[in-house]
XYZ file of C-alpha atoms in Angstrom:
626
model
C 16.207 2.749 -14.098
C 18.474 1.769 -11.645
C 17.691 1.008 -7.957
C 20.954 3.310 -7.061
C 19.018 6.474 -8.363
C 16.423 6.189 -5.500
C 18.788 4.506 -2.837
C 21.742 7.108 -2.646
C 24.455 8.174 0.234
C 21.948 10.531 1.741
C 19.237 7.891 2.323
C 21.767 5.106 4.072
C 21.741 4.934 7.804
C 24.186 2.021 8.949
C 23.637 2.128 12.418
C 20.019 2.574 13.829
C 19.566 3.287 17.409
C 15.618 2.705 17.981
C 15.088 -0.774 19.556
C 11.187 -0.324 18.780
C 9.244 -1.063 15.627
C 7.572 2.419 15.388
C 10.817 4.029 16.460
C 12.673 2.604 13.755
C 10.202 3.645 11.205
C 10.478 7.056 12.670
C 14.252 7.345 12.252
C 13.887 6.009 8.496
C 11.330 8.784 7.802
C 13.843 11.309 9.128
C 16.286 10.142 6.964
C 14.089 10.567 3.867
C 12.721 14.117 5.241
C 16.321 15.252 5.826
C 17.036 14.115 2.143
C 14.204 16.178 0.802
C 12.239 13.323 -0.323
C 9.070 14.331 1.441
C 6.413 16.737 1.072
C 4.660 16.148 4.595
C 6.528 13.688 7.043
C 3.536 13.370 9.284
C 1.084 12.339 6.343
C 3.565 9.805 5.158
C 4.218 8.554 8.312
C 0.037 7.968 8.706
C 0.475 5.846 5.295
C 3.510 3.894 6.496
C 1.492 2.828 9.783
C -1.814 2.315 7.681
C 0.091 0.075 5.218
C 1.552 -1.756 8.312
C -1.941 -1.969 9.813
C -2.862 -4.372 6.929
C -0.199 -6.995 7.135
C 3.631 -6.578 8.856
C 6.134 -5.609 6.097
C 8.584 -7.862 8.276
C 9.278 -10.114 5.458
C 11.597 -12.486 7.437
C 14.816 -13.649 7.042
C 16.045 -10.552 8.906
C 14.544 -8.161 6.483
C 11.561 -5.308 6.818
C 10.503 -3.545 3.746
C 7.881 -0.875 5.067
C 6.387 1.161 2.250
C 3.864 3.243 1.244
C 2.394 5.426 -1.888
C 1.281 8.671 -1.317
C 0.956 12.345 -2.426
C 2.911 12.979 0.756
C 6.267 11.640 -1.045
C 8.121 14.684 -3.160
C 10.396 12.202 -4.760
C 10.475 8.299 -5.186
C 13.077 7.144 -2.814
C 14.507 4.289 -0.798
C 16.328 4.598 2.698
C 18.142 1.968 4.125
C 18.659 1.258 7.750
C 20.804 -1.593 9.658
C 20.615 -2.810 13.209
C 23.217 -5.055 14.158
C 21.168 -6.331 17.193
C 17.974 -6.712 15.701
C 14.528 -5.267 16.259
C 11.261 -7.394 16.626
C 9.283 -6.087 13.215
C 6.460 -8.787 14.052
C 8.255 -10.938 10.969
C 6.587 -13.954 9.323
C 9.367 -16.099 10.544
C 9.698 -14.664 14.001
C 13.225 -13.533 13.504
C 14.279 -10.048 14.370
C 14.896 -7.419 11.752
C 18.275 -5.935 10.941
C 17.980 -5.027 7.495
C 15.220 -2.006 6.822
C 14.536 -0.804 3.328
C 11.948 1.853 3.466
C 10.148 2.529 0.220
C 8.958 6.134 -0.558
C 6.813 6.221 -3.791
C 5.132 9.199 -5.325
C 1.367 8.937 -5.812
C 2.094 9.343 -9.828
C 5.144 7.135 -9.578
C 5.744 6.294 -13.319
C 6.462 2.379 -14.002
C 10.389 2.685 -14.514
C 10.034 4.000 -10.820
C 8.087 1.225 -9.693
C 9.998 -1.650 -11.452
C 13.133 -0.618 -9.772
C 11.361 -0.750 -6.531
C 10.120 -4.234 -7.163
C 13.376 -5.123 -8.231
C 14.939 -4.417 -4.716
C 12.535 -6.798 -3.042
C 13.523 -9.626 -5.303
C 17.389 -8.819 -4.707
C 16.963 -9.263 -0.900
C 15.765 -12.951 -1.502
C 19.534 -13.665 -2.218
C 20.880 -15.212 0.732
C 24.485 -13.834 -0.120
C 23.172 -10.423 -0.848
C 21.795 -9.945 2.768
C 25.080 -11.462 4.076
C 27.047 -8.411 2.351
C 24.668 -5.810 3.405
C 25.194 -6.789 7.022
C 28.878 -6.833 6.490
C 29.351 -3.778 4.550
C 31.075 -0.800 6.814
C 30.183 2.042 4.458
C 27.358 3.472 2.278
C 29.580 3.189 -0.845
C 30.001 -0.539 0.011
C 26.091 -0.885 0.311
C 25.361 1.300 -3.227
C 28.157 -1.408 -4.612
C 26.458 -4.409 -3.264
C 22.897 -3.510 -4.715
C 24.326 -2.191 -8.145
C 26.148 -5.546 -8.604
C 22.941 -7.564 -8.208
C 20.654 -5.066 -9.881
C 19.610 -6.371 -13.291
C 17.206 -4.677 -15.131
C 15.382 -7.585 -16.654
C 13.252 -7.474 -19.976
C 9.462 -8.155 -20.017
C 9.436 -11.952 -19.014
C 8.255 -14.365 -22.128
C 5.158 -16.281 -21.639
C 5.268 -19.511 -21.129
C 3.832 -21.716 -24.293
C 4.525 -25.174 -23.498
C 6.117 -26.993 -20.313
C 9.757 -27.484 -20.461
C 9.318 -30.954 -20.514
C 6.430 -33.221 -21.141
C 7.126 -34.828 -17.454
C 6.690 -31.493 -15.838
C 3.532 -30.150 -14.316
C 2.220 -26.834 -15.058
C 0.448 -24.340 -12.802
C -0.193 -20.459 -12.878
C -0.301 -18.142 -10.122
C -1.413 -14.200 -9.543
C 0.399 -12.237 -6.774
C -0.948 -9.130 -5.448
C -1.122 -6.408 -2.520
C -2.725 -3.299 -1.939
C 0.483 -1.373 -2.472
C 1.849 -3.501 -5.101
C 5.495 -2.416 -4.569
C 7.251 -5.234 -2.745
C 4.909 -8.151 -1.587
C 3.725 -8.638 -4.731
C 7.207 -9.213 -6.699
C 8.782 -11.205 -3.492
C 5.550 -13.711 -3.683
C 6.071 -14.255 -7.630
C 9.979 -14.800 -7.290
C 9.659 -16.915 -4.576
C 6.986 -19.455 -6.155
C 9.003 -19.218 -9.365
C 12.126 -20.193 -7.495
C 10.544 -23.145 -5.507
C 8.677 -24.436 -8.511
C 11.933 -24.727 -10.751
C 13.659 -26.581 -7.748
C 10.551 -28.897 -7.287
C 10.836 -29.491 -11.236
C 7.183 -27.698 -11.813
C 6.588 -25.285 -14.426
C 4.906 -22.074 -13.414
C 3.654 -18.756 -14.735
C 3.061 -15.927 -12.326
C 0.992 -12.773 -13.231
C 1.723 -9.801 -11.118
C -0.847 -7.407 -10.204
C 1.573 -4.632 -9.107
C 1.460 -0.538 -8.646
C 2.434 -0.527 -12.383
C -0.411 -2.460 -13.592
C -0.666 -6.264 -14.686
C 2.622 -8.018 -15.861
C 2.662 -11.375 -17.466
C -0.776 -11.646 -17.612
C -2.231 -15.112 -18.018
C -3.755 -15.876 -21.315
C -6.800 -18.303 -21.434
C -4.624 -20.774 -22.816
C -2.231 -20.594 -19.937
C -5.708 -20.901 -17.433
C -6.779 -23.867 -19.797
C -3.577 -25.867 -19.445
C -2.721 -25.511 -16.050
C -3.218 -28.120 -13.538
C -4.486 -25.806 -10.817
C -4.425 -21.502 -9.809
C -2.425 -20.095 -6.795
C -4.040 -16.770 -5.996
C -1.723 -15.052 -3.352
C -3.432 -11.683 -2.910
C -4.402 -9.200 -0.313
C -6.800 -7.229 -2.744
C -9.442 -8.098 -5.572
C -8.125 -9.511 -8.867
C -10.063 -10.868 -11.899
C -11.453 -14.454 -10.692
C -14.210 -15.487 -12.924
C -11.520 -16.382 -15.843
C -10.574 -19.372 -13.167
C -14.279 -20.841 -13.620
C -13.490 -24.706 -13.418
C -10.356 -24.655 -12.164
C -8.833 -25.690 -8.697
C -8.167 -22.429 -7.022
C -5.798 -22.130 -3.954
C -6.603 -18.557 -2.664
C -4.106 -17.144 0.294
C -2.338 -14.335 1.463
C 0.400 -12.658 -0.699
C 2.713 -13.105 2.226
C 2.267 -16.897 1.922
C 3.753 -16.509 -1.811
C 7.137 -15.923 -0.243
C 6.664 -17.585 3.246
C 5.372 -20.997 2.112
C 5.777 -21.488 -1.324
C 6.600 -24.879 -1.482
C 3.358 -25.852 0.711
C 1.497 -24.070 -1.742
C 2.521 -25.555 -5.132
C 2.341 -28.737 -3.365
C -1.371 -28.320 -2.610
C -1.921 -26.939 -6.296
C -0.443 -30.091 -7.650
C -2.612 -32.471 -5.247
C -5.886 -30.408 -6.041
C -6.107 -29.639 -2.614
C -8.173 -26.383 -3.289
C -11.985 -26.056 -4.392
C -12.865 -25.851 -7.799
C -13.996 -22.324 -8.708
C -17.245 -21.931 -10.208
C -17.222 -18.206 -11.229
C -18.971 -14.830 -9.902
C -16.733 -15.781 -6.236
C -18.283 -19.275 -5.664
C -16.729 -22.891 -5.208
C -17.608 -26.097 -4.607
C -16.747 -26.107 -1.297
C -18.725 -22.916 0.029
C -17.950 -19.471 -0.687
C -16.858 -19.330 2.913
C -13.248 -20.822 2.255
C -11.965 -17.998 0.040
C -8.648 -16.697 1.447
C -8.614 -19.127 4.423
C -11.096 -17.030 5.894
C -13.688 -18.384 8.768
C -17.490 -17.956 8.653
C -17.820 -15.121 10.792
C -15.153 -13.050 8.615
C -16.674 -13.778 5.406
C -20.264 -12.978 6.643
C -18.703 -9.750 7.981
C -16.991 -8.848 4.822
C -20.587 -9.411 3.022
C -22.455 -7.070 5.507
C -19.734 -4.363 5.360
C -20.281 -4.559 1.626
C -23.762 -3.642 1.922
C -23.343 -1.023 4.738
C -20.736 1.080 2.590
C -23.015 1.496 -0.496
C -25.992 2.063 1.724
C -24.411 4.905 3.863
C -24.519 7.609 0.807
C -28.103 7.089 1.242
C -28.140 7.435 5.003
C -25.815 10.319 5.347
C -27.472 12.456 2.218
C -30.774 11.597 3.363
C -30.409 11.907 7.256
C -28.745 15.705 6.588
C -31.516 16.621 4.351
C -34.270 15.428 6.746
C -32.121 17.239 9.651
C -32.205 20.573 7.678
C -35.705 20.488 6.851
C -36.328 20.416 10.617
C -34.734 23.716 11.178
C -37.697 25.499 9.180
C -39.902 23.660 12.134
C -40.538 19.947 13.589
C -43.478 20.130 11.371
C -42.869 21.971 8.453
C -43.373 19.490 5.715
C -46.882 18.899 6.982
C -49.073 20.855 4.600
C -51.612 20.732 7.591
C -49.448 22.674 9.918
C -49.157 26.553 10.278
C -45.242 26.107 10.207
C -45.637 24.733 6.894
C -42.707 25.202 4.094
C -42.555 24.356 0.741
C -38.901 24.051 0.514
C -38.714 22.045 4.154
C -41.332 19.813 2.583
C -39.298 19.102 -0.554
C -36.140 18.545 1.418
C -38.095 16.063 3.726
C -39.631 14.018 0.727
C -36.052 13.899 -1.053
C -34.351 12.691 2.152
C -37.016 10.607 3.869
C -39.292 9.409 1.039
C -36.620 8.946 -1.411
C -33.270 8.396 0.048
C -34.116 6.986 3.005
C -36.792 4.564 1.672
C -33.730 3.102 -0.612
C -31.207 2.536 2.401
C -32.861 -1.276 3.458
C -33.046 -2.106 -0.407
C -29.841 -1.213 -1.111
C -28.277 -2.793 1.890
C -29.751 -5.983 1.029
C -28.946 -6.022 -2.712
C -25.117 -5.288 -1.771
C -25.063 -8.079 0.751
C -26.577 -10.525 -1.995
C -24.428 -9.085 -4.683
C -21.078 -9.369 -2.463
C -22.182 -13.183 -2.009
C -23.376 -14.179 -5.259
C -22.021 -11.433 -7.705
C -24.509 -9.728 -9.913
C -27.066 -12.742 -9.926
C -27.735 -11.486 -6.358
C -28.536 -8.135 -6.676
C -32.091 -7.720 -8.326
C -33.197 -10.545 -5.525
C -31.551 -8.883 -2.662
C -33.191 -5.572 -3.647
C -36.680 -7.022 -3.930
C -36.264 -8.669 -0.503
C -34.965 -5.572 1.263
C -38.135 -3.616 -0.357
C -40.597 -6.130 0.759
C -38.627 -5.769 4.344
C -39.192 -2.150 4.192
C -42.867 -2.509 2.907
C -43.449 -5.002 5.844
C -42.045 -3.050 8.759
C -39.175 -5.627 9.147
C -36.832 -2.553 8.386
C -33.028 -2.820 8.794
C -33.084 -6.233 10.376
C -35.358 -7.708 7.809
C -32.933 -5.888 5.177
C -29.804 -8.094 6.640
C -31.864 -10.869 6.487
C -33.196 -10.524 3.097
C -29.475 -10.209 1.624
C -27.909 -13.157 3.262
C -31.205 -14.783 2.122
C -31.143 -13.565 -1.564
C -27.319 -14.229 -1.760
C -27.246 -18.063 -0.776
C -30.499 -18.761 -2.357
C -28.657 -17.763 -5.767
C -25.494 -19.520 -4.900
C -28.003 -22.447 -4.101
C -29.728 -22.055 -7.666
C -26.151 -21.759 -9.314
C -25.464 -25.253 -8.276
C -28.844 -26.541 -8.663
C -28.700 -25.290 -12.442
C -24.985 -26.128 -13.263
C -25.860 -29.217 -14.967
C -27.931 -27.760 -17.509
C -26.731 -27.528 -21.390
C -23.740 -25.027 -21.911
C -25.818 -23.746 -25.023
C -28.407 -22.075 -22.505
C -25.638 -20.548 -20.296
C -26.494 -17.106 -21.378
C -30.379 -17.400 -20.581
C -29.496 -18.581 -16.619
C -28.162 -14.786 -15.834
C -30.764 -13.040 -17.910
C -33.524 -15.425 -17.365
C -33.192 -17.952 -14.412
C -31.467 -16.279 -11.757
C -33.469 -13.163 -11.640
C -36.857 -14.864 -12.202
C -36.130 -17.811 -9.730
C -34.383 -15.687 -7.260
C -36.451 -12.690 -7.024
C -39.414 -15.058 -6.604
C -37.999 -17.422 -3.877
C -36.732 -14.953 -1.964
C -40.154 -12.663 -2.146
C -42.095 -15.865 -1.415
C -39.743 -16.562 1.708
C -39.703 -12.710 2.818
C -43.474 -11.984 2.666
C -44.693 -15.495 4.050
C -41.835 -16.490 6.548
C -39.358 -13.584 7.749
C -41.266 -10.331 7.607
C -44.132 -10.827 10.206
C -41.550 -12.217 12.990
C -39.013 -9.720 12.234
C -41.233 -6.830 12.141
C -42.577 -7.872 15.666
C -38.883 -8.043 17.113
C -38.099 -4.642 15.025
C -41.069 -2.975 16.875
C -40.251 -4.601 20.335
C -36.542 -3.165 19.927
C -37.714 0.166 18.834
C -40.234 0.445 21.615
C -37.410 -0.639 24.045
C -34.968 2.053 23.104
C -38.065 4.678 22.915
C -38.919 3.724 26.435
C -35.701 3.482 27.951
C -35.494 5.641 31.456
C -32.369 7.971 32.045
C -30.235 5.556 33.724
C -30.666 2.544 30.940
C -30.276 5.255 28.275
C -27.091 6.335 29.704
C -25.794 2.338 30.195
C -26.362 2.142 26.666
C -24.562 5.317 25.556
C -21.356 4.296 27.696
C -21.470 0.978 26.035
C -21.522 2.145 22.888
C -18.869 4.859 23.543
C -16.666 1.808 24.732
C -17.267 0.115 21.362
C -16.568 3.271 19.149
C -12.938 3.749 20.903
C -12.117 -0.221 21.704
C -10.703 -0.851 17.952
C -11.681 2.962 16.123
C -12.411 1.416 12.847
C -12.272 -2.059 13.425
C -15.486 -4.692 13.777
C -16.549 -3.571 17.296
C -16.504 0.149 16.019
C -18.347 -0.886 12.677
C -20.848 -3.099 14.609
C -21.800 0.043 16.775
C -22.062 2.245 13.731
C -23.983 -0.049 12.024
C -26.228 -0.761 15.188
C -26.673 3.239 15.422
C -27.254 3.586 11.604
C -29.805 0.840 11.248
C -31.767 2.602 13.779
C -32.597 5.738 11.954
C -34.564 3.918 9.616
C -37.046 3.209 12.610
C -37.042 6.645 13.980
C -34.502 6.092 16.885
C -31.922 8.982 16.743
C -30.559 9.014 20.353
C -28.066 5.819 19.875
C -26.769 7.621 16.838
C -25.869 11.129 18.642
C -23.919 8.765 21.181
C -21.997 6.959 18.741
C -20.958 10.252 16.672
C -19.798 11.859 19.822
C -18.154 9.182 21.179
C -16.240 8.383 18.108
C -14.745 12.265 17.961
C -13.225 11.774 21.413
C -10.234 9.724 20.454
C -8.357 12.062 18.049
C -9.849 15.054 20.018
C -8.127 13.649 23.201
C -4.953 13.038 21.286
C -4.783 16.474 19.869
C -5.631 18.009 23.589
C -3.021 15.608 24.879
C -0.105 16.383 22.495
C -0.782 20.158 23.143
C -1.189 19.870 26.916
C 1.650 17.003 27.834
C 4.523 18.321 25.415
C 7.150 16.099 27.462
C 5.135 12.816 27.247
C 5.083 12.967 23.090
C 7.833 13.053 20.669
C 8.126 15.914 18.172
C 6.678 14.042 15.473
C 3.685 12.968 17.591
C 2.952 16.621 18.887
C 2.832 17.880 15.105
C 0.707 14.744 14.016
C -1.718 15.556 17.262
C -2.625 18.979 15.500
C -3.765 17.342 12.482
C -6.346 15.239 15.125
C -8.200 18.422 15.807
C -9.475 18.535 12.511
C -9.849 14.996 12.173
C -11.897 14.943 15.702
C -14.239 17.783 14.438
C -14.774 15.839 11.527
C -15.599 12.629 13.345
C -12.790 10.709 11.717
C -11.826 8.513 14.905
C -9.100 6.557 12.725
C -6.973 9.773 13.332
C -6.006 8.292 16.624
C -4.782 4.994 15.136
C -1.017 5.594 14.805
C -0.925 6.666 18.747
C -3.064 3.389 19.621
C -0.838 1.200 17.812
C 2.225 2.674 19.089
C 1.278 2.461 23.045
C -2.010 0.428 23.052
C -1.675 -0.688 26.742
C -1.918 3.119 27.786
C -4.040 4.726 24.838
C -6.752 2.323 24.210
C -8.191 2.375 27.653
C -7.933 6.137 28.406
C -9.770 7.073 25.025
C -12.319 4.312 25.885
C -13.032 6.102 29.237
C -13.548 9.516 27.467
C -15.910 8.050 24.908
C -17.828 6.447 27.109
C -18.322 9.507 29.011
C -19.077 11.306 25.972
C -22.054 8.807 24.823
C -23.337 8.441 28.512
C -24.008 12.252 28.474
C -25.164 12.539 25.045
C -27.938 10.069 26.034
C -28.345 11.862 29.542
C -28.922 15.080 27.671
C -31.362 13.778 25.456
C -29.736 14.406 22.087
C -30.926 12.811 19.103
C -29.116 12.912 15.578
C -30.608 12.002 12.137
C -27.170 12.459 10.324
C -25.156 9.608 10.736
C -21.749 11.456 9.973
C -20.398 15.229 9.543
C -19.107 15.640 12.862
C -19.535 19.475 14.414
C -20.595 20.680 11.226
C -24.211 18.798 11.843
C -24.441 19.825 15.127
C -27.165 22.505 15.008
C -29.059 19.713 13.267
C -29.384 17.720 16.285
C -32.657 17.077 17.918
C -32.165 18.804 21.332
C -29.600 21.330 22.809
C -26.751 21.230 20.631
C -24.575 23.235 22.949
C -24.985 20.418 25.462
C -24.347 17.921 22.928
C -21.019 19.812 22.273
C -20.355 20.352 25.802
C -20.520 15.837 26.085
C -17.807 15.683 23.476
C -15.449 18.480 25.029
C -15.930 16.646 28.786
C -15.267 13.375 27.017
C -12.310 14.657 25.011
C -10.693 16.558 28.345
C -10.706 13.810 30.346
C -9.158 11.289 28.045
C -6.512 13.720 27.206
C -5.783 14.239 31.054
C -5.571 10.446 31.625
C -3.493 10.133 28.777
C -1.010 12.691 29.958
C -0.944 11.235 33.341
C -0.171 7.551 32.210
C 1.971 8.082 29.268
C 5.928 8.089 30.349
C 7.996 11.483 29.475
C 9.986 10.685 26.151
C 13.682 10.616 26.432
């Protein structure tokens, strides 16, 4: 398929009027929508902004390629826009963007579509093409320039031997979350720079159409080193024993020469399989220790949440039959309520901490860490160390297994299989269990008890202050690390029988999207038509406790939007604590309100007050749109 089957006269706009990043994307979305390429322009815009939040699509050299693959797209298409003055697009090289190609791919886009879209990104690497596009005066000229440079390539042949015995050989993998533009730009930049430096290279692309030009075991064995320029997970264990340089996909087209030189000089750790390197697992992708620990924590939390959500809601439903309805000795005993309580509390909740610890350890040490982590988490539960003990157990087990791998790496290759099936689980479980039993459990259990008693004994004033702090955290970055820290704090307390903070956290998390929805309804002159339409969707997202619905509005105007939303969330969190509301279900929004401990109408009132206050403040501080 030719690129000009996707880029047509109807989707070309040669005179962009916008001067801001989000406005430019809005103009290009309008072009696609007017050409009949979209099912839902608002949903498509949310997908575009979500992709932009991962990393900028301003690729440098005056080019921006915002893109998204979503079912909001009716027909795969490309919109072209041009700004002679240039617009700040947070480009990697700091240059204003003048040429904009917005790529809209359907959820089920076939390979011919995806290959055409990926070819566009490689064409734009040519300086003469960019110069011609800036000089063109009509849509037909734009199409002619693209056509002349659009050559459909055959499947790239695998490199079997170096072109010269004097040339060194390296391999690389490129991948980005969407797999449309950055993946192929990085691959082409690496290949072009390698040729310029006299180096042979083979690049595997993990794009939307699947893996192309896959690396063979012979390629990897022969290579001097491996470059992995990726923003998503790729198969790594095949690189065991090789120098592996892990970095972001953008670096593949931003600093290809530096990456190749570092690979040739072996300026990268040796990969030891299962996500580990000689220099320490924290070196992956250039992340610091804090970012790596956060990644492992989130792996445990995300796998733990289904147990917390399902179990918490079942326990809450059982209380609808009476607070003591699961007790056979109580007059309110109900067999069905008792069964729900056993399933939710006796089973799902009892697995919460072991699953947390198991998946933290697995994230650190891959599969060999899972069993020691689970056992450590179970010991934390049995020993009264609870959620905090589970966190310690997960990291302890994961890094213990990393240590065991290093300790046992000198054993003969003939017993490699025994390590995974016998030595890692035996020694990992034993060491983790002994440390948890004799060293960790008692002091962490005392700390856990002290925290629980302190929270349970908070006076009204201190409880309200805690609710205000949690509310501010929920709206500060709406799904980011601060928001997640508050949420993890609340879910951890559920295992200790403290339910009030979770209620404050959910109320505060519902406020941002609801406030946006109310503000766009009441203050129509302060929002564009697109924003007003998107605001309606936030009613549903807010009521469902999906805080992320407010992100596009916060990203477009963070100075005004974020502080006003934090104020409303703080009010909702403080009021919830003041009203003495408790919540065992860590998700569900308004649908679990009838299950709260306390007056659910007061809980609803706290959310409404916080949302209305934020909406009014937002309406006051926002400037009218032109």
